[in-house]
Short mmCIF file of C-alpha atoms and ligand atoms in Angstrom, two decimals:
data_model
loop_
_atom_site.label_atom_id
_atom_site.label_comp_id
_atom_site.label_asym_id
_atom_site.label_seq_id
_atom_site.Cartn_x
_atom_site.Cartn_y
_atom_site.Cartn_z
CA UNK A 1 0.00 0.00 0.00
CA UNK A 2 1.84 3.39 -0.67
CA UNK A 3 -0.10 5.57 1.49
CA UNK A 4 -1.58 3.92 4.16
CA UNK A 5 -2.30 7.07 6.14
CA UNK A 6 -4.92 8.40 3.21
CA UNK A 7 -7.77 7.78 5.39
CA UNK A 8 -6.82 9.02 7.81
CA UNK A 9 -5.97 12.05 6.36
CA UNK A 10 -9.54 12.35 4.82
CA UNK A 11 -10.69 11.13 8.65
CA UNK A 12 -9.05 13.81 10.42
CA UNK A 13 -11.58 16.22 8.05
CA UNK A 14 -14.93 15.67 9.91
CA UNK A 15 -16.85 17.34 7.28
CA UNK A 16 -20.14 16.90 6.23
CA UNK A 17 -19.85 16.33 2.55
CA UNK A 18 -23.19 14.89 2.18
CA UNK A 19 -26.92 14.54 3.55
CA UNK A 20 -28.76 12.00 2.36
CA UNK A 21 -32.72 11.79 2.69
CA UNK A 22 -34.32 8.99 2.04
CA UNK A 23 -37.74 10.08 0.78
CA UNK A 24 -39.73 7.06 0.08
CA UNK A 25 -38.97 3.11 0.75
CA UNK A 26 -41.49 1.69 -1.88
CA UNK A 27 -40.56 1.11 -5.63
CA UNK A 28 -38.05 -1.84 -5.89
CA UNK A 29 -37.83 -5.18 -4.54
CA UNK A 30 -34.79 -4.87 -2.56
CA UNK A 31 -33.30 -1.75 -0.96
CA UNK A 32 -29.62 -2.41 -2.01
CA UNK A 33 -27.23 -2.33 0.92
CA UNK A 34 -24.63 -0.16 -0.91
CA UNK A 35 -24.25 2.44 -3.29
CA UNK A 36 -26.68 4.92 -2.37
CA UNK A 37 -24.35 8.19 -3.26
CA UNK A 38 -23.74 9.92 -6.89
CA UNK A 39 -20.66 11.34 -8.41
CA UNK A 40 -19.79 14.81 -7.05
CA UNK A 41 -21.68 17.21 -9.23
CA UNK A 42 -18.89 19.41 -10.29
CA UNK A 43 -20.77 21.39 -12.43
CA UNK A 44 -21.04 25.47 -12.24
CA UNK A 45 -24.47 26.52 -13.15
CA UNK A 46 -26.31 30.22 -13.57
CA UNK A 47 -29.72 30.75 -11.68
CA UNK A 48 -31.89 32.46 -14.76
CA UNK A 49 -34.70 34.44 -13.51
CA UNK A 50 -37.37 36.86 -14.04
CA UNK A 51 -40.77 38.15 -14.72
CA UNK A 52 -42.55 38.38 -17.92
CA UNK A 53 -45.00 40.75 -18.65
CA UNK A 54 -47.32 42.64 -21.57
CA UNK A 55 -45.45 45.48 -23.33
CA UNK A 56 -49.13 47.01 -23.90
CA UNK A 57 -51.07 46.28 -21.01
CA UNK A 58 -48.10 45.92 -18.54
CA UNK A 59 -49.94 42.79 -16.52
CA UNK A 60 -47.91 39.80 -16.07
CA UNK A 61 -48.16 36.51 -18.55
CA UNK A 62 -48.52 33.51 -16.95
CA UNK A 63 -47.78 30.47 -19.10
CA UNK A 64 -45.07 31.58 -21.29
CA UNK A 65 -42.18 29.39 -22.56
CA UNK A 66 -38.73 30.36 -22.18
CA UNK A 67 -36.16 28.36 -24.07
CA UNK A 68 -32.83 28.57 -23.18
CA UNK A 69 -31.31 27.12 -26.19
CA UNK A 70 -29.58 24.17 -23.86
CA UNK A 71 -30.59 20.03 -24.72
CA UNK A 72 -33.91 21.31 -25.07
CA UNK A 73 -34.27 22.73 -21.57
CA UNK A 74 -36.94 24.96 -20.87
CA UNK A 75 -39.29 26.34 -18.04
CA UNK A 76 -42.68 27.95 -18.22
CA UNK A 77 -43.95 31.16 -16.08
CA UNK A 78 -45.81 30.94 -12.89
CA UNK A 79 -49.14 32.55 -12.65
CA UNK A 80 -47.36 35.76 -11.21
CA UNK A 81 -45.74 36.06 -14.50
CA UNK A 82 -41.88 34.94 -13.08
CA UNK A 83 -39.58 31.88 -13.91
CA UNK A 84 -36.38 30.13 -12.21
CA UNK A 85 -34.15 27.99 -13.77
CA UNK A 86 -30.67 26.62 -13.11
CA UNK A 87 -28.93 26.59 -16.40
CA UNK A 88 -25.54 24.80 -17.31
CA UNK A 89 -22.63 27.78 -17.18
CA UNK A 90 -22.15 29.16 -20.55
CA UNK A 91 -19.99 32.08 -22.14
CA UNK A 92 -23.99 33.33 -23.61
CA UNK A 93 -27.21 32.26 -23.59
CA UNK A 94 -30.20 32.43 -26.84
CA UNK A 95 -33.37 32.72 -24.88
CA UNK A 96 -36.55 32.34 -26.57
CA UNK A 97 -39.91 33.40 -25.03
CA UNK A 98 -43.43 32.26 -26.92
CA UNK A 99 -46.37 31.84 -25.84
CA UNK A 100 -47.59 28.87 -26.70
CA UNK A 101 -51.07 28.49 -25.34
CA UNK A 102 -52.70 31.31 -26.31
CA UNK A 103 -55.29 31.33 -30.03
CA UNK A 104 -52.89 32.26 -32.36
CA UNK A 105 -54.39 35.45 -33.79
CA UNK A 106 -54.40 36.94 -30.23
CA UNK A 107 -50.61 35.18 -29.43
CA UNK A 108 -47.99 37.42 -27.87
CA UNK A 109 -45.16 37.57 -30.58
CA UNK A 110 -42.32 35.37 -29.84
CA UNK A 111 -39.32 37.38 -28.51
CA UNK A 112 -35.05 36.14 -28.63
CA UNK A 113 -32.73 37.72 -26.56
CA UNK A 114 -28.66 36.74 -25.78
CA UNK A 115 -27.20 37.63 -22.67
CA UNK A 116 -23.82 37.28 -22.15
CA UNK A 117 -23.52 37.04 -17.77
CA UNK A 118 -20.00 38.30 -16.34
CA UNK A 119 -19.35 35.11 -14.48
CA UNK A 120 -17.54 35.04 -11.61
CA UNK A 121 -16.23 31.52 -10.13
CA UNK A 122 -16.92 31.18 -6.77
CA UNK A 123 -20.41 32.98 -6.27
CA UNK A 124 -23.93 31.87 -7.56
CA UNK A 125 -24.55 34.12 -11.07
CA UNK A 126 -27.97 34.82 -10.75
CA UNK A 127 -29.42 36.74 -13.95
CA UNK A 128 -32.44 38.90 -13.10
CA UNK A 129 -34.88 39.28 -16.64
CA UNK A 130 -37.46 41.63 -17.25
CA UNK A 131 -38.87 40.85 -20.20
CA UNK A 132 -42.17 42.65 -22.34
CA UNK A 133 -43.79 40.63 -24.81
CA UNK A 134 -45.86 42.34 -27.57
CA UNK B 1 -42.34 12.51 5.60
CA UNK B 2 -43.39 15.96 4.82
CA UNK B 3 -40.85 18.06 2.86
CA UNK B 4 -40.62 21.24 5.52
CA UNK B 5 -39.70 18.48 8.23
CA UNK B 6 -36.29 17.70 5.91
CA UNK B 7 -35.72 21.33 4.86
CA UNK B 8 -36.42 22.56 8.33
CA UNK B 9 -33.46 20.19 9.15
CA UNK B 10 -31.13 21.40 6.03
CA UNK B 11 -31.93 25.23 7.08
CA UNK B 12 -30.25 24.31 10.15
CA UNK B 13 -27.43 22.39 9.07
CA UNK B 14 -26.91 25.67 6.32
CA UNK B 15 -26.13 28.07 9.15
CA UNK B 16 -23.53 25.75 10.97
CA UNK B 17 -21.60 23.99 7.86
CA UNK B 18 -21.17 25.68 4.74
CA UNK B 19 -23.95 24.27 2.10
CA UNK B 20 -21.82 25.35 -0.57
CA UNK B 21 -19.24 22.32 0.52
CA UNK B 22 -22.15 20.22 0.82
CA UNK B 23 -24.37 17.91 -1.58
CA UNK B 24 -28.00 16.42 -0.63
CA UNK B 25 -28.54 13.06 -2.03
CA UNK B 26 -32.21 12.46 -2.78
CA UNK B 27 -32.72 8.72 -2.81
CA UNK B 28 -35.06 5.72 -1.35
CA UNK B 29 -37.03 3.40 -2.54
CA UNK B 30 -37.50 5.82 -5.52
CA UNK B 31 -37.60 9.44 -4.97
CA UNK B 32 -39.01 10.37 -8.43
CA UNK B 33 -41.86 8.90 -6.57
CA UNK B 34 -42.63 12.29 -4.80
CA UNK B 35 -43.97 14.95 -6.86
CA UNK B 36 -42.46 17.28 -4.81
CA UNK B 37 -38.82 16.65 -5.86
CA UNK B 38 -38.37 19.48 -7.85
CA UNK B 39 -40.13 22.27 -5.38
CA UNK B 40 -37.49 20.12 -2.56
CA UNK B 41 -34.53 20.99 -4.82
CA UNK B 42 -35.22 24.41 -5.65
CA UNK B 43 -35.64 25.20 -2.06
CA UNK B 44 -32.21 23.38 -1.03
CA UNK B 45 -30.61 25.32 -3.89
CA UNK B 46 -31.90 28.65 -2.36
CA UNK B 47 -30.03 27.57 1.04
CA UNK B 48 -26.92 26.75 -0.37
CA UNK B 49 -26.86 23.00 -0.87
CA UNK B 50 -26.21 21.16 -4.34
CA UNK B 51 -28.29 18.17 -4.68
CA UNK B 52 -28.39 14.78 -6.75
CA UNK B 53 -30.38 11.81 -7.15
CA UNK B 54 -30.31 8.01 -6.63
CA UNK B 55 -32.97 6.72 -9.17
CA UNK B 56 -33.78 3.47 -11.08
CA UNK B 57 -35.13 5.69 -14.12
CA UNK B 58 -38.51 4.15 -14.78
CA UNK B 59 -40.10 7.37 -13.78
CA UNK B 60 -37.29 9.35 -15.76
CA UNK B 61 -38.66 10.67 -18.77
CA UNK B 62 -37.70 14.25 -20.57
CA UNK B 63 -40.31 16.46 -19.24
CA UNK B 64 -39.67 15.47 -15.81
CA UNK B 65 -35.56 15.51 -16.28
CA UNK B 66 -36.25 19.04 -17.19
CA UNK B 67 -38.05 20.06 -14.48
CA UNK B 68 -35.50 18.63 -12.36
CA UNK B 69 -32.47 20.63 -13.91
CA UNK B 70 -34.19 23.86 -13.81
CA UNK B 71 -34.35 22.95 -10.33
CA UNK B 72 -30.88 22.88 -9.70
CA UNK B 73 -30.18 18.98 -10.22
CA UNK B 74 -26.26 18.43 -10.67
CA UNK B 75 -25.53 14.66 -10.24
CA UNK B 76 -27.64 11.40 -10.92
CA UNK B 77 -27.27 7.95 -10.77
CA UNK B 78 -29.38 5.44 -12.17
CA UNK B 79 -29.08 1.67 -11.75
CA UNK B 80 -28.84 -0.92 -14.69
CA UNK B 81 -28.51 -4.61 -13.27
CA UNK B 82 -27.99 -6.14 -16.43
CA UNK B 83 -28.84 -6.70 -19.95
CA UNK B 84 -32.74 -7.09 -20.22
CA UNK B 85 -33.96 -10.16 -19.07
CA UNK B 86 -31.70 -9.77 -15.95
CA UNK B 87 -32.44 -6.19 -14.79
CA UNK B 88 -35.98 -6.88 -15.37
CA UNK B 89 -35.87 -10.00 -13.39
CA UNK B 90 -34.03 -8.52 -10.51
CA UNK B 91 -36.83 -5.47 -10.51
CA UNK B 92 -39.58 -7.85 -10.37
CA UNK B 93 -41.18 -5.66 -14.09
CA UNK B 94 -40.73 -6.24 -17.71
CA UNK B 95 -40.75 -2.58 -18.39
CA UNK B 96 -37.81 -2.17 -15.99
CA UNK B 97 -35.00 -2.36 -18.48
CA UNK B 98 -36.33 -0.12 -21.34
CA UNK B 99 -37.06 2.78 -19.18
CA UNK B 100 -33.84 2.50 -17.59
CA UNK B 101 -31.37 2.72 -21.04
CA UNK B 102 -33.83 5.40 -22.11
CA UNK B 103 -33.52 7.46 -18.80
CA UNK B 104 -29.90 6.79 -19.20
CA UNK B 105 -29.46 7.84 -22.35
CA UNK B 106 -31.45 11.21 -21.16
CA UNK B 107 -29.05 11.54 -18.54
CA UNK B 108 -25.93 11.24 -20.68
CA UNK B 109 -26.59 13.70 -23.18
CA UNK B 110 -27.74 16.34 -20.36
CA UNK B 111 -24.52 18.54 -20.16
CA UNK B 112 -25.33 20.33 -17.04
CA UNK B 113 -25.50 16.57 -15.07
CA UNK B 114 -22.59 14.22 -13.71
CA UNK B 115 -24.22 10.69 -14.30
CA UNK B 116 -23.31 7.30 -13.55
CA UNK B 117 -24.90 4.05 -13.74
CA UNK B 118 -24.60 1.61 -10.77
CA UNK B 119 -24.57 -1.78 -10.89
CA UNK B 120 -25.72 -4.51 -8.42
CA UNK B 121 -23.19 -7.86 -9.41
CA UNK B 122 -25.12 -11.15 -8.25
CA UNK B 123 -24.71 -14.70 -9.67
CA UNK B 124 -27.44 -13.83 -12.75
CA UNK B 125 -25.46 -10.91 -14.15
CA UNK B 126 -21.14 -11.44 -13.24
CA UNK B 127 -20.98 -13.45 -16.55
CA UNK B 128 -23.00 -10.70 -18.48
CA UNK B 129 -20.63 -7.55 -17.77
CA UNK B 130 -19.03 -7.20 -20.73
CA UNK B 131 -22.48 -6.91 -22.38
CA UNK B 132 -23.46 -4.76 -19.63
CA UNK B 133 -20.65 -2.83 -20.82
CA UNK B 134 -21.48 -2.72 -24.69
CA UNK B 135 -24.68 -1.77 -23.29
CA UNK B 136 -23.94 1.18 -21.76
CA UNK B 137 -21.10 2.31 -24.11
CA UNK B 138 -24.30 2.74 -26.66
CA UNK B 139 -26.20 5.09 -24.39
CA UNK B 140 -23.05 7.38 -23.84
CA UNK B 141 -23.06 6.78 -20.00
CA UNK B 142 -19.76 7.73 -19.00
CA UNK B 143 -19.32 6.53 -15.58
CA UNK B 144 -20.18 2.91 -14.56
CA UNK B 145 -20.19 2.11 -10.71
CA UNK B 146 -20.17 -1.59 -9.67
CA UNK B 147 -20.81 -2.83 -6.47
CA UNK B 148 -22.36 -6.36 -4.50
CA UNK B 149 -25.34 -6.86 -2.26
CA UNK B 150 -24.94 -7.17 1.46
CA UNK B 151 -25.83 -10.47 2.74
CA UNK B 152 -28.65 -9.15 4.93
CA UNK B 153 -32.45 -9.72 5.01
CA UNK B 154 -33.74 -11.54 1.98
CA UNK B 155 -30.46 -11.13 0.09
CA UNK B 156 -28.47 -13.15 2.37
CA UNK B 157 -31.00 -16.16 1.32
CA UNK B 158 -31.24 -16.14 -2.09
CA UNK B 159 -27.98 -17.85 -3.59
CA UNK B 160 -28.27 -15.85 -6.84
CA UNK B 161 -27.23 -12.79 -5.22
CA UNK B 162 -23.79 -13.42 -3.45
CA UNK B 163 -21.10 -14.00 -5.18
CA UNK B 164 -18.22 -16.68 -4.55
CA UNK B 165 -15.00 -15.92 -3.73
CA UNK B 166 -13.82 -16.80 -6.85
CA UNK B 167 -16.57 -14.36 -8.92
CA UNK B 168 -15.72 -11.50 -6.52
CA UNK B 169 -12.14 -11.44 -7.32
CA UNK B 170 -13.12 -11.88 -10.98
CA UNK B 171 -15.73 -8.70 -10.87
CA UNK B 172 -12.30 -6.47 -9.57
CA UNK B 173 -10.47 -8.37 -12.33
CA UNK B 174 -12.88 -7.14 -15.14
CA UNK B 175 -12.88 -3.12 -13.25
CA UNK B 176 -9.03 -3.63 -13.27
CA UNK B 177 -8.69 -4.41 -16.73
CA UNK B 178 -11.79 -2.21 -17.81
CA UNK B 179 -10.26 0.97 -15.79
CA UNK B 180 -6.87 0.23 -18.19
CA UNK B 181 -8.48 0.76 -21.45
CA UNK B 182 -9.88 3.72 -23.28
CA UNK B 183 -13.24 3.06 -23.51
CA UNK B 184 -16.47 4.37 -22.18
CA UNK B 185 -18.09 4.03 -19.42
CA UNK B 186 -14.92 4.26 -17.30
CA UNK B 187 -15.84 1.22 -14.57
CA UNK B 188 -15.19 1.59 -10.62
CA UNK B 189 -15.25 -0.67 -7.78
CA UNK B 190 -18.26 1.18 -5.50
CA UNK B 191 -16.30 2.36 -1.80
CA UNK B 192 -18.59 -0.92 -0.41
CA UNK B 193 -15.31 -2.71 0.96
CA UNK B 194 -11.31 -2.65 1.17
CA UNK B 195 -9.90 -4.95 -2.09
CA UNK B 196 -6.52 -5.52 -1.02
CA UNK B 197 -4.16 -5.59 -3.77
CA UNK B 198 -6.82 -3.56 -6.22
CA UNK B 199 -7.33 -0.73 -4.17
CA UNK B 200 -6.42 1.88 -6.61
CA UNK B 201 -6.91 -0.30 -9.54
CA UNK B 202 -10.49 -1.33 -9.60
CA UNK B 203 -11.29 1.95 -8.22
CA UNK B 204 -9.70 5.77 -7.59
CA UNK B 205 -7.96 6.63 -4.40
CA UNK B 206 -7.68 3.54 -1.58
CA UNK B 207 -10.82 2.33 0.69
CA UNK B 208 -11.80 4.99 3.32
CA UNK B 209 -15.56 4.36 4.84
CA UNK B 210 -17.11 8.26 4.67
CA UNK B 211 -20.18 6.92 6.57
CA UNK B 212 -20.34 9.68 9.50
CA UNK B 213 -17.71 10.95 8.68
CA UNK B 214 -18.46 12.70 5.31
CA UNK B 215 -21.65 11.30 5.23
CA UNK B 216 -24.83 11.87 7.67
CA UNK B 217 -28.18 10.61 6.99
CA UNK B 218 -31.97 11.25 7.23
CA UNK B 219 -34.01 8.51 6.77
CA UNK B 220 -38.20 8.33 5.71
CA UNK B 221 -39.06 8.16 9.80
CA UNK B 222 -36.47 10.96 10.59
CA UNK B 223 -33.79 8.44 12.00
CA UNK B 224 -30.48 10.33 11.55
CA UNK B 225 -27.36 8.10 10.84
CA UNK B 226 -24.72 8.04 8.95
CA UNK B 227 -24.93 6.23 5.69
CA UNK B 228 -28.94 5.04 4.77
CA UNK B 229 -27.80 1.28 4.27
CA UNK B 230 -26.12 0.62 7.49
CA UNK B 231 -27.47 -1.26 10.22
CA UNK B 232 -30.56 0.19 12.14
CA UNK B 233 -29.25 0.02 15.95
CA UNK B 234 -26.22 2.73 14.65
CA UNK B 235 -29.29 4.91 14.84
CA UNK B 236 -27.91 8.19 16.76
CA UNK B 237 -31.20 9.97 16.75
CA UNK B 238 -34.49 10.98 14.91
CA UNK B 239 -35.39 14.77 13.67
CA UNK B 240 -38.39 15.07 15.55
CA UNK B 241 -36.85 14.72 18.79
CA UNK B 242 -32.99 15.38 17.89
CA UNK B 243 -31.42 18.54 16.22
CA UNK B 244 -29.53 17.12 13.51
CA UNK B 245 -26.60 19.20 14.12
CA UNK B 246 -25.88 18.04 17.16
CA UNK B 247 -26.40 14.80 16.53
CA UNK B 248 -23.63 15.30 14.02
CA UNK B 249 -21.13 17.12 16.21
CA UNK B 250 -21.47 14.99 19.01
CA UNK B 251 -23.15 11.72 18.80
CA UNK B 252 -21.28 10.16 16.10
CA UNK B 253 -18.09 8.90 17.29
CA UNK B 254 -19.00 5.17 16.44
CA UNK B 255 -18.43 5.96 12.92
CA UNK B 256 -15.18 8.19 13.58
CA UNK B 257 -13.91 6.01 16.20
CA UNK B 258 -13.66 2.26 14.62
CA UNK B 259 -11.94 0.60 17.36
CA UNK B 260 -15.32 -1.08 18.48
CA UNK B 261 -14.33 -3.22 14.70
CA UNK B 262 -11.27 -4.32 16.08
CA UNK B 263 -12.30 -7.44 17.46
CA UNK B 264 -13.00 -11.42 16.55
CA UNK B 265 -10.86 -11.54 12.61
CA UNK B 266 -10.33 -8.27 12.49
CA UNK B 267 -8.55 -7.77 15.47
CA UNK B 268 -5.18 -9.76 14.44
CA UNK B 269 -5.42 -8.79 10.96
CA UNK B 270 -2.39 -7.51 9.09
CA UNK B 271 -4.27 -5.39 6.74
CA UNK B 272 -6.48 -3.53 9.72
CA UNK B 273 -4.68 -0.36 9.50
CA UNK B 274 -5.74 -0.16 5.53
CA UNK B 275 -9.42 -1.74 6.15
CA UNK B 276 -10.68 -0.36 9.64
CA UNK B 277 -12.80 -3.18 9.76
CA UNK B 278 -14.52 -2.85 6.06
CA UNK B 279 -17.67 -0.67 5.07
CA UNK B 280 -19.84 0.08 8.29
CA UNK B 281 -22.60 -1.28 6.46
CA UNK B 282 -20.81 -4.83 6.77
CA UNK B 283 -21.80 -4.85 10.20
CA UNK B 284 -24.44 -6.29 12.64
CA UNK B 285 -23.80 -3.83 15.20
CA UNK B 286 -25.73 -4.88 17.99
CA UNK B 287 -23.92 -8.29 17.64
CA UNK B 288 -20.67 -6.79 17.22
CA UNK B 289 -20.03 -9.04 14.33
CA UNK B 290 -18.63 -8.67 10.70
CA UNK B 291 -20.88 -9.89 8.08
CA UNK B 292 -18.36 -10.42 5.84
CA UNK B 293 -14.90 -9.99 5.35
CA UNK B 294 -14.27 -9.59 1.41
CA UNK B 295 -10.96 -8.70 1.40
CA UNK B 296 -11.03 -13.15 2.94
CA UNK B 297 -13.11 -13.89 0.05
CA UNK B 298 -11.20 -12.50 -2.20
CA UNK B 299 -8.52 -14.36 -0.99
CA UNK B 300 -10.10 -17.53 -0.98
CA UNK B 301 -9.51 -17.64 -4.57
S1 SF4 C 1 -10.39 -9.18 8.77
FE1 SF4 C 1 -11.35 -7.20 9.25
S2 SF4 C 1 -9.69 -5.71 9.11
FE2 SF4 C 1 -8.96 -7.57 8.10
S3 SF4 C 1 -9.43 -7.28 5.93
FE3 SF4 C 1 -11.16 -8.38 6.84
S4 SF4 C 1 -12.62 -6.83 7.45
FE4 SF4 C 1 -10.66 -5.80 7.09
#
């Protein structure tokens, strides 16, 4: 063994590194007796947020979809007209908001807009929108 | 239990620790069960934590993977036991194995996510990993995480589940030999046991048990332990009576002191001051007695 004092080491370090909660016992046959952890997530991410709202009659839209150009990811507004979503860290981003629900003659036009965040690397980016839809 | 029991418990542990160092494993029985994932995650993103998920994928579709990254997901795991008729066998539904490679699949093409796939080795599937492996290498799984079943409960009398000797040292054989190619999904031994001569082969870094010591638990009734799969009478506590904080800072010390392990086998052992008496979860605790020794079994062959 060439370092048999490298758990130790890690011992010394009484961190907590990890809570697990264990939600619900139903689902499989056995509850395996090992293996319950995932890899460490070492992925930086950007919180994308904000409110949409009508450019004429300034209420908010529920409903809306904004696409963040990302695998497909995308998140709809709440009925206050805001959305949250953590998005992947990326140099810019090619929203997309539509309104998909609404008769088509009386649709909101679709609207794209890039933003570009100044990321920094140790602190949550959190990118506040305000967005008007015509 | 409710969701503002658990994230009453995580606001508390965010103003002692520092969430940012810390990750909140979701898992169960099958937390995609619970509708209320997503609102869970979002809210232990807003203290601080990072979170990830232990799931078998049948519930795993896009929508819901979606809803989960927007939440602030940033690791999963999802477990494949074998090629089809095997996984779906072992999970007791023939829709098992489909929704699992599709779910993994999902997973492996979601940039924001570190995924794995875990993989429970019995007797059915030992002979079937290099399929297992072909397998995944067509979904684009990276990471493949192997581990064995503890010989507890029903497992410890079914005789398809444990593996000899002979297949255990064969299973850190195939991670050995797997971890020295190329190819995808990079294999690792799971940090179930100490391996002897393939610790830092079949897996990265050497054998080092993080239950209570990296690792604290909350389980469905609010018991608070250290890892979820460890024997029941290691239970230091329960949320509803216990802050989990203290708990943590001072009732721990069987899992950061091991010399209660150092006894019967272990106690003469050359390789204790490597093994510390195996996983925690190897252990009956009220007995004081090892379930198994696997660095022995390996041996045995
Ligand atoms: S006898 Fe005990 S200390 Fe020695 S290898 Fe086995 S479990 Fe580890």
């Amino acid at each position: 063994m060439d370092n048999p004092n490298y758990h130790r080491y890690y011992r010394r370090r009484k961190l907590l590194r990890t809570v697990f909660g264990v939600f619900s016992l139903s689902g499989i046959l056995f509850a395996f007796q090992a293996c319950y952890g995932t890899p460490k997530d070492f992925g930086l991410d950007v919180v994308i947020k904000g409110r949409v709202t009508s450019a004429s009659t300034k209420t908010v839209l529920p409903g809306i979809r904004v696409d963040v150009g990302l695998n497909g990811q995308y998140t709809l507004t709440g009925s206050d007209g805001m959305f949250l979503m953590y998005c992947e860290k990326m140099r810019e981003y090619h929203l997309t908001f539509s309104d998909p629900k609404t008769p088509r003659d009386t649709r909101y036009a679709s609207r794209d807009t890039i933003i570009r965040p100044s990321l920094t690397e140790d602190s949550q980016t959190v990118l506040n929108l305000d967005i008007q839809l015509q | 239990m409710p969701s503002k029991d658990f994230l009453k418990v995580t606001e508390l542990v965010s103003r002692k620790h520092h969430p940012r160092d810390i990750t909140v494993v979701m898992t169960g029985g099958e937390p995609l069960l619970r509708n209320d994932l997503a609102d869970i995650g979002k809210k232990l993103r807003a203290q601080g934590f990072r979170w990830s998920l232990v799931t078998n994928g049948y519930l795993l579709e896009p929508r819901r993977l979606n809803e989960l990254i927007n939440a602030g997901l940033g690791a999963i795991t999802i477990s494949l036991d074998g090629p089809a008729e095997q996984h779906n066998w072992l999970r007791v539904n023939p829709d098992s194995y489909r929704r699992a490679i599709e779910a993994i699949r999902l997973v492996a093409r979601a940039g924001r996510l570190t995924a794995d796939v875990v993989t429970c080795v019995n007797q059915k599937n030992i002979g079937l990993l290099p399929r297992i492996q072909e397998i995944l290498t067509e979904t684009g799984i990276r990471k493949w995480r192997l581990f064995t079943i503890t010989p507890i409960g029903r497992a410890a009398d079914i005789e398809d589940f444990n593996l000899t000797g002979e297949q255990y040292y064969q299973l850190l054989q195939f991670i050995e030999q797997n971890r020295n190619s190329v190819s995808f999904p990079e294999a690792t031994f799971s940090c179930e046991s100490y391996i002897g001569k393939f610790e830092n082969k079949a897996r990265e870094g050497f054998f080092f048990c993080r239950a209570g010591i990296h690792i604290g638990s909350i389980l469905a009734n609010g018991d608070i332990s250290a890892c979820p799969n460890i024997d029941r009478t290691l239970v230091q506590g329960n949320i509803y009576q216990d802050d989990f904080t203290d708990i943590w800072e001072n009732k721990f010390q069987p899992f950061r002191n091991r010399d209660w392990t150092k006894i019967n086998g272990c106690a003469d052992c050359n390789q204790y001051r490597y093994c510390e008496g195996n996983g925690i979860h190897w252990w009956d605790y009220e007995n004081r007695r090892i379930l198994l020794c696997n660095y022995s079994k390996m041996k045995q062959s």
